[in-house]
């Protein structure tokens, strides 16, 4: 492997320069696109816009994959948010779910020396220094234990833990610059709220011992059939290295290329649905990082679930209120006349301010959030639901949301 490949820019000036150059490249591309678009016939403008957005996505992904760590995490998050970015950009950013420019062999060796005081050749029968997948804060390597078990070894990028705060500051500056290159990007304040939450979770995720404990907890307590949680190898796990038994299988894009039948898609869809509902209501814990790279489709019809670095615990009151809200919304959709209860629950969970009356809710809030409410309750209206017919998450145009922000708690 080329020694230059995978070097991580650690200096604040260098990292800031990468984002500045990225913003400039995106801006130049956008100016060129605007000029070209004016000369095109209307029937050609849509295709040109898609090409432009794909180019912007490539520019953004290249920058975030160089920065790695926090930036790569943001890339994963944005790839799932159809309300924030056009599909062409999200497709480019989705590469962060299982692809990344790799670390070089010397840096990998250094991580093991710092963590275990020996190189990886002393810890494994064999170790592939070329990563086969990207984690949000590191990369994953194949290895073989001395007793012949296939292992997946996640290695954290050096310097990630100490750079979270400065990286978040850089990302906050980059997002508005990229926002100027597309007509579909949501308001900046929505990004800031999401990134606040990411920053808080990142401090948990950089501790691989914490992730190991969470993975072991799910391994012991998740009792659903056809789900595989990897077994952690404790003696080969530390603060910056996480070793687990490898679950053989394919990520979703690779699996879809095998042309699975609709029956197979429904089968795995049901497993996913059961997993999240069982985790939420029975275990009171949520796997809070559900990007595609964290799910593995196996040949023996099991679903492998990995990366428990971000887990949200729920208390009984939160679950009770969530169930009450679902029931109230379903009842209101079917029979109407349930607005008082809905408003009361929204206040109790802290979503809306106490000064919101039923009249204000019906006049100002409900007309705008009704599509979102329906999107959530649709699978619960009837006994069975066909997710192939489910529409994407509804997008609320930013200009519409401005008038109601005063009624929502941060």
Coordinates of C-alpha atoms in Angstrom, one line a residue:
X1 CA 0.0 0.0 0.0
X2 CA 1.3 3.5 -0.8
X3 CA 2.6 5.1 2.4
X4 CA 1.0 8.4 1.4
X5 CA -2.5 6.8 1.2
X6 CA -4.5 7.3 4.3
X7 CA -2.4 10.0 6.0
X8 CA -4.8 12.0 8.2
X9 CA -4.5 15.8 8.3
X10 CA -4.3 16.5 12.0
X11 CA -3.3 20.2 12.2
X12 CA -6.2 22.7 12.6
X13 CA -4.8 24.9 9.8
X14 CA -4.6 22.0 7.4
X15 CA -8.1 20.7 8.3
X16 CA -9.5 24.2 7.9
X17 CA -7.8 24.6 4.6
X18 CA -9.5 21.4 3.3
X19 CA -12.9 22.8 4.1
X20 CA -12.1 26.2 2.7
X21 CA -10.9 24.6 -0.6
X22 CA -14.0 22.4 -0.7
X23 CA -16.3 25.4 -0.2
X24 CA -14.5 27.3 -3.0
X25 CA -14.6 24.3 -5.4
X26 CA -18.4 23.9 -4.7
X27 CA -19.0 27.6 -5.2
X28 CA -17.1 27.7 -8.6
X29 CA -19.0 24.6 -9.7
X30 CA -22.3 26.2 -8.8
X31 CA -21.5 29.5 -10.6
X32 CA -20.7 27.5 -13.7
X33 CA -23.9 25.5 -13.4
X34 CA -26.0 28.6 -13.0
X35 CA -24.5 30.1 -16.2
X36 CA -25.0 26.8 -18.1
X37 CA -28.5 26.3 -16.9
X38 CA -29.7 29.6 -18.3
X39 CA -28.7 28.5 -21.8
X40 CA -30.4 25.1 -21.6
X41 CA -33.9 24.3 -22.8
X42 CA -36.4 23.5 -20.0
X43 CA -36.5 19.8 -20.7
X44 CA -32.8 19.5 -20.3
X45 CA -32.5 21.5 -17.0
X46 CA -33.5 18.7 -14.7
X47 CA -30.8 16.3 -16.0
X48 CA -28.2 19.1 -15.8
X49 CA -29.2 19.8 -12.2
X50 CA -28.8 16.1 -11.2
X51 CA -25.3 16.1 -12.8
X52 CA -24.4 19.2 -10.9
X53 CA -25.6 17.9 -7.6
X54 CA -23.7 14.7 -8.2
X55 CA -20.5 16.7 -8.7
X56 CA -21.2 18.7 -5.5
X57 CA -21.7 15.4 -3.7
X58 CA -18.3 14.1 -4.9
X59 CA -16.6 17.3 -3.8
X60 CA -18.2 17.2 -0.4
X61 CA -17.5 13.4 0.1
X62 CA -13.8 13.8 -0.9
X63 CA -13.3 16.5 1.7
X64 CA -15.2 14.6 4.5
X65 CA -13.4 11.4 3.8
X66 CA -10.0 13.2 4.0
X67 CA -11.0 14.7 7.4
X68 CA -12.5 11.4 8.6
X69 CA -13.8 11.0 12.1
X70 CA -16.4 13.6 12.9
X71 CA -16.6 14.7 9.3
X72 CA -17.3 11.1 8.1
X73 CA -20.0 10.8 10.7
X74 CA -21.7 13.8 9.4
X75 CA -21.4 12.4 5.9
X76 CA -23.2 9.2 7.0
X77 CA -25.9 11.2 8.7
X78 CA -26.5 13.5 5.7
X79 CA -26.7 10.5 3.3
X80 CA -29.9 9.3 5.2
X81 CA -31.6 12.7 5.3
X82 CA -33.7 13.1 2.2
X83 CA -35.2 16.3 3.7
X84 CA -31.8 17.9 3.8
X85 CA -30.1 17.1 0.5
X86 CA -31.0 16.0 -3.1
X87 CA -30.7 12.3 -3.8
X88 CA -27.7 12.8 -6.2
X89 CA -25.7 14.3 -3.3
X90 CA -26.9 11.7 -0.8
X91 CA -25.8 8.9 -3.0
X92 CA -22.2 10.2 -3.0
X93 CA -22.2 10.7 0.7
X94 CA -23.6 7.2 1.3
X95 CA -20.2 5.9 0.4
X96 CA -19.2 6.8 3.9
X97 CA -21.4 4.0 5.2
X98 CA -19.0 1.3 4.0
X99 CA -16.2 2.9 2.0
X100 CA -13.3 5.3 2.9
X101 CA -9.8 6.2 1.8
X102 CA -7.7 3.7 3.9
X103 CA -5.1 4.3 6.6
X104 CA -1.6 3.2 5.7
X105 CA 0.1 0.2 7.3
X106 CA 2.4 2.3 9.4
X107 CA -0.4 4.2 11.1
X108 CA -2.3 0.9 11.7
X109 CA 0.8 -0.6 13.3
X110 CA 1.2 2.5 15.5
X111 CA -2.4 2.2 16.9
X112 CA -1.7 -1.4 18.0
X113 CA 1.6 -0.5 19.6
X114 CA -0.1 2.3 21.5
X115 CA -3.0 0.1 22.6
X116 CA -1.3 -3.3 23.3
X117 CA 2.4 -2.5 23.3
X118 CA 2.9 -5.0 20.4
X119 CA 2.2 -5.0 16.7
X120 CA -0.8 -6.8 15.1
X121 CA 1.3 -9.7 13.9
X122 CA 1.7 -10.8 17.5
X123 CA -2.0 -10.7 18.2
X124 CA -3.5 -12.6 15.2
X125 CA -2.6 -15.6 13.2
X126 CA -3.2 -13.3 10.2
X127 CA -4.2 -9.7 9.7
X128 CA -5.1 -7.9 6.5
X129 CA -3.7 -4.4 6.7
X130 CA -6.1 -3.3 3.9
X131 CA -9.4 -2.3 5.4
X132 CA -12.6 -3.9 3.9
X133 CA -15.1 -1.4 5.5
X134 CA -15.3 2.0 7.1
X135 CA -16.7 2.6 10.5
X136 CA -17.8 6.1 11.4
X137 CA -14.6 6.8 13.5
X138 CA -12.3 4.3 12.0
X139 CA -12.0 1.4 9.6
X140 CA -12.4 -2.4 9.8
X141 CA -9.9 -5.1 8.9
X142 CA -10.2 -8.9 8.5
X143 CA -8.1 -11.0 10.8
X144 CA -7.8 -14.6 11.8
X145 CA -7.4 -15.7 15.5
X146 CA -4.9 -18.3 16.5
X147 CA -7.7 -20.8 17.0
X148 CA -9.0 -20.2 13.4
X149 CA -11.9 -17.8 14.0
X150 CA -12.6 -15.1 11.4
X151 CA -12.5 -11.7 13.1
X152 CA -13.4 -8.1 12.3
X153 CA -11.1 -5.6 13.9
X154 CA -12.2 -1.9 14.1
X155 CA -9.3 0.5 14.4
X156 CA -10.0 4.1 15.4
X157 CA -8.3 6.9 13.4
X158 CA -5.5 8.5 15.4
X159 CA -6.3 11.8 17.0
X160 CA -10.1 11.5 16.5
X161 CA -11.0 11.8 20.2
X162 CA -8.9 15.0 20.7
X163 CA -10.2 16.7 17.5
X164 CA -14.0 16.4 18.0
X165 CA -14.6 19.9 19.2
X166 CA -12.5 21.6 16.5
X167 CA -13.9 19.3 13.8
X168 CA -17.5 20.2 14.8
X169 CA -16.6 23.9 14.5
X170 CA -15.2 23.3 11.0
X171 CA -18.3 21.3 9.9
X172 CA -20.6 24.1 11.2
X173 CA -18.8 26.5 8.8
X174 CA -18.7 24.1 5.9
X175 CA -22.5 23.2 5.8
X176 CA -23.7 26.8 5.1
X177 CA -21.1 27.1 2.3
X178 CA -22.4 23.9 0.7
X179 CA -26.0 25.0 1.2
X180 CA -25.4 27.8 -1.3
X181 CA -24.7 25.2 -4.0
X182 CA -28.2 23.6 -4.0
X183 CA -31.7 24.8 -4.0
X184 CA -33.0 22.0 -1.9
X185 CA -30.9 22.3 1.3
X186 CA -32.9 22.9 4.5
X187 CA -32.3 25.9 6.8
X188 CA -29.0 26.1 8.6
X189 CA -30.6 26.0 12.1
X190 CA -31.9 22.5 11.4
X191 CA -28.3 21.3 10.8
X192 CA -27.1 22.9 13.9
X193 CA -29.6 21.1 16.1
X194 CA -28.6 17.7 14.5
X195 CA -24.9 18.4 14.8
X196 CA -25.3 19.4 18.5
X197 CA -26.7 15.8 19.1
X198 CA -23.9 14.3 17.0
X199 CA -21.2 16.1 19.0
X200 CA -22.7 14.7 22.3
X201 CA -22.8 11.2 21.0
X202 CA -19.3 11.3 19.5
X203 CA -17.7 11.6 22.9
X204 CA -19.3 8.3 23.8
X205 CA -18.4 6.6 20.5
X206 CA -14.7 7.3 20.6
X207 CA -14.5 4.9 23.6
X208 CA -14.5 1.4 22.1
X209 CA -14.6 -0.2 25.5
X210 CA -18.0 1.5 25.9
X211 CA -19.1 0.2 22.5
X212 CA -17.9 -3.3 23.5
X213 CA -20.0 -3.3 26.6
X214 CA -23.1 -2.1 24.6
X215 CA -22.5 -4.9 22.0
X216 CA -22.2 -7.5 24.8
X217 CA -25.4 -6.3 26.4
X218 CA -27.3 -6.7 23.1
X219 CA -25.6 -10.0 22.5
X220 CA -27.0 -11.3 25.8
X221 CA -30.4 -9.6 25.8
X222 CA -31.6 -9.4 22.2
X223 CA -33.6 -12.7 22.0
X224 CA -35.1 -12.4 18.6
X225 CA -34.6 -15.2 16.1
X226 CA -32.7 -14.6 12.8
X227 CA -30.6 -11.7 14.3
X228 CA -26.9 -12.1 14.8
X229 CA -24.9 -9.8 17.1
X230 CA -21.1 -10.2 17.0
X231 CA -19.3 -11.7 19.9
X232 CA -16.7 -9.4 21.4
X233 CA -13.1 -10.7 21.8
X234 CA -12.2 -8.9 25.1
X235 CA -8.5 -9.7 25.2
X236 CA -8.1 -8.0 21.8
X237 CA -10.2 -4.9 22.6
X238 CA -9.1 -1.6 24.0
X239 CA -9.9 2.1 24.0
X240 CA -9.0 2.5 20.3
X241 CA -9.2 -1.1 19.0
X242 CA -12.4 -3.3 19.0
X243 CA -12.2 -6.9 18.0
X244 CA -15.2 -9.1 17.3
X245 CA -16.2 -12.3 15.5
X246 CA -16.9 -11.5 11.9
X247 CA -20.4 -12.0 10.6
X248 CA -20.1 -13.2 7.0
X249 CA -22.5 -11.6 4.6
X250 CA -23.3 -8.6 2.4
X251 CA -24.1 -5.0 3.0
X252 CA -27.5 -3.9 1.6
X253 CA -26.2 -2.5 -1.8
X254 CA -24.1 -5.6 -2.4
X255 CA -27.1 -7.8 -1.4
X256 CA -29.5 -6.0 -3.7
X257 CA -27.2 -6.6 -6.6
X258 CA -27.9 -10.3 -6.2
X259 CA -31.5 -9.6 -7.2
X260 CA -33.3 -10.9 -4.2
X261 CA -37.0 -11.8 -4.6
X262 CA -39.7 -9.7 -3.1
X263 CA -40.3 -12.4 -0.6
X264 CA -36.7 -12.2 0.6
X265 CA -36.9 -8.4 0.8
X266 CA -40.1 -8.7 2.9
X267 CA -38.5 -11.3 5.1
X268 CA -35.6 -9.0 6.0
X269 CA -37.8 -6.0 6.2
X270 CA -39.9 -7.7 8.9
X271 CA -36.7 -8.6 10.8
X272 CA -35.6 -5.0 10.8
X273 CA -39.0 -3.8 11.9
X274 CA -39.2 -6.3 14.7
X275 CA -35.7 -5.5 15.8
X276 CA -36.4 -1.8 16.3
X277 CA -39.8 -2.3 17.9
X278 CA -38.5 -5.0 20.3
X279 CA -35.4 -3.0 21.2
X280 CA -37.5 0.1 21.9
X281 CA -40.4 -1.4 23.8
X282 CA -38.9 -4.5 25.4
X283 CA -35.3 -3.6 25.9
X284 CA -35.8 0.2 26.2
X285 CA -32.6 0.7 24.2
X286 CA -32.3 1.9 20.6
X287 CA -29.5 1.2 18.1
X288 CA -29.3 4.9 17.2
X289 CA -26.9 4.7 14.3
X290 CA -29.0 2.8 11.6
X291 CA -27.0 3.6 8.5
X292 CA -26.9 0.8 5.9
X293 CA -23.3 -0.2 6.7
X294 CA -24.4 -1.4 10.1
X295 CA -26.6 -4.2 8.7
X296 CA -25.3 -7.5 7.2
X297 CA -27.4 -9.9 5.1
X298 CA -26.2 -13.4 5.5
X299 CA -26.6 -16.4 3.2
X300 CA -28.4 -18.4 6.0
X301 CA -31.1 -15.7 6.2
X302 CA -29.9 -14.0 9.3
X303 CA -29.5 -10.3 9.7
X304 CA -26.2 -9.2 11.3
X305 CA -26.3 -6.0 13.3
X306 CA -23.0 -4.2 14.2
X307 CA -21.7 -0.9 15.6
X308 CA -23.4 -0.3 19.0
X309 CA -21.3 2.7 19.7
X310 CA -24.4 5.0 19.7
X311 CA -27.2 3.5 21.8
X312 CA -30.0 5.6 23.3
X313 CA -31.6 4.4 26.5
X314 CA -35.3 5.1 27.1
X315 CA -37.1 5.5 30.4
X316 CA -40.6 4.1 31.1
X317 CA -42.3 7.5 31.0
X318 CA -40.8 8.3 27.6
X319 CA -42.1 5.0 26.2
X320 CA -45.5 5.4 27.7
X321 CA -45.8 8.9 26.2
X322 CA -44.6 7.7 22.8
X323 CA -47.2 4.9 22.8
X324 CA -49.9 7.3 23.9
X325 CA -49.0 9.7 21.1
X326 CA -49.1 7.0 18.5
X327 CA -52.5 5.9 19.8
X328 CA -53.8 9.4 19.9
X329 CA -52.7 10.2 16.4
X330 CA -54.2 7.0 15.0
X331 CA -57.4 7.6 16.8
X332 CA -57.5 11.2 15.5
X333 CA -56.8 10.0 12.0
X334 CA -59.6 7.5 12.1
X335 CA -62.3 9.3 14.0
X336 CA -61.1 12.9 14.6
X337 CA -61.8 15.0 17.7
X338 CA -58.6 14.0 19.5
X339 CA -56.7 17.3 19.3
X340 CA -56.8 18.1 23.1
X341 CA -55.0 14.8 23.9
X342 CA -52.4 15.3 21.2
X343 CA -51.6 18.8 22.3
X344 CA -51.3 17.6 25.9
X345 CA -48.9 14.8 25.0
X346 CA -46.8 17.1 22.8
X347 CA -46.4 19.5 25.8
X348 CA -45.6 16.7 28.2
X349 CA -42.8 15.4 26.0
X350 CA -41.4 18.9 25.6
X351 CA -42.0 19.2 21.9
X352 CA -44.2 22.3 22.0
X353 CA -44.3 25.2 24.4
X354 CA -46.8 25.5 27.2
X355 CA -48.5 28.6 25.6
X356 CA -49.7 26.6 22.6
X357 CA -53.5 26.4 22.8
X358 CA -55.7 23.9 20.9
X359 CA -56.7 26.7 18.6
X360 CA -53.1 27.7 17.9
X361 CA -52.2 24.1 17.3
X362 CA -55.1 23.5 14.8
X363 CA -54.5 26.8 13.0
X364 CA -50.7 27.1 12.9
X365 CA -49.0 23.8 13.6
X366 CA -51.2 20.9 12.5
X367 CA -51.6 21.9 8.8
X368 CA -47.8 21.8 8.5
X369 CA -46.8 18.7 10.5
X370 CA -49.8 16.6 9.5
X371 CA -47.8 14.9 6.7
X372 CA -45.1 14.0 9.2
X373 CA -47.6 12.6 11.7
X374 CA -49.2 10.5 9.0
X375 CA -45.9 9.2 7.9
X376 CA -45.2 7.9 11.4
X377 CA -48.6 6.3 12.1
X378 CA -49.3 4.8 8.7
X379 CA -47.8 1.4 9.5
X380 CA -50.0 1.2 12.6
X381 CA -53.3 2.1 11.1
X382 CA -54.0 -1.4 9.8
X383 CA -53.0 -4.9 11.0
X384 CA -50.5 -5.3 8.2
X385 CA -48.6 -2.8 6.1
X386 CA -46.7 -3.0 2.8
X387 CA -43.6 -0.9 3.1
X388 CA -43.0 -1.0 -0.6
X389 CA -45.8 1.4 -1.0
X390 CA -44.6 3.8 1.7
X391 CA -43.6 7.3 0.5
X392 CA -40.3 8.9 1.5
X393 CA -40.2 11.0 4.6
X394 CA -42.2 14.2 3.8
X395 CA -40.1 17.3 3.3
X396 CA -41.5 20.5 4.9
X397 CA -40.2 23.5 2.8
X398 CA -38.1 25.7 5.1
X399 CA -40.1 28.8 4.4
X400 CA -43.2 27.2 5.8
X401 CA -41.5 26.1 9.1
X402 CA -40.3 29.7 9.9
X403 CA -43.7 30.8 11.1
X404 CA -44.1 28.0 13.6
X405 CA -40.6 27.8 15.2
X406 CA -41.8 30.0 18.1
X407 CA -44.1 27.2 19.2
X408 CA -41.4 24.5 19.4
X409 CA -39.0 23.8 22.2
X410 CA -35.3 23.4 21.2

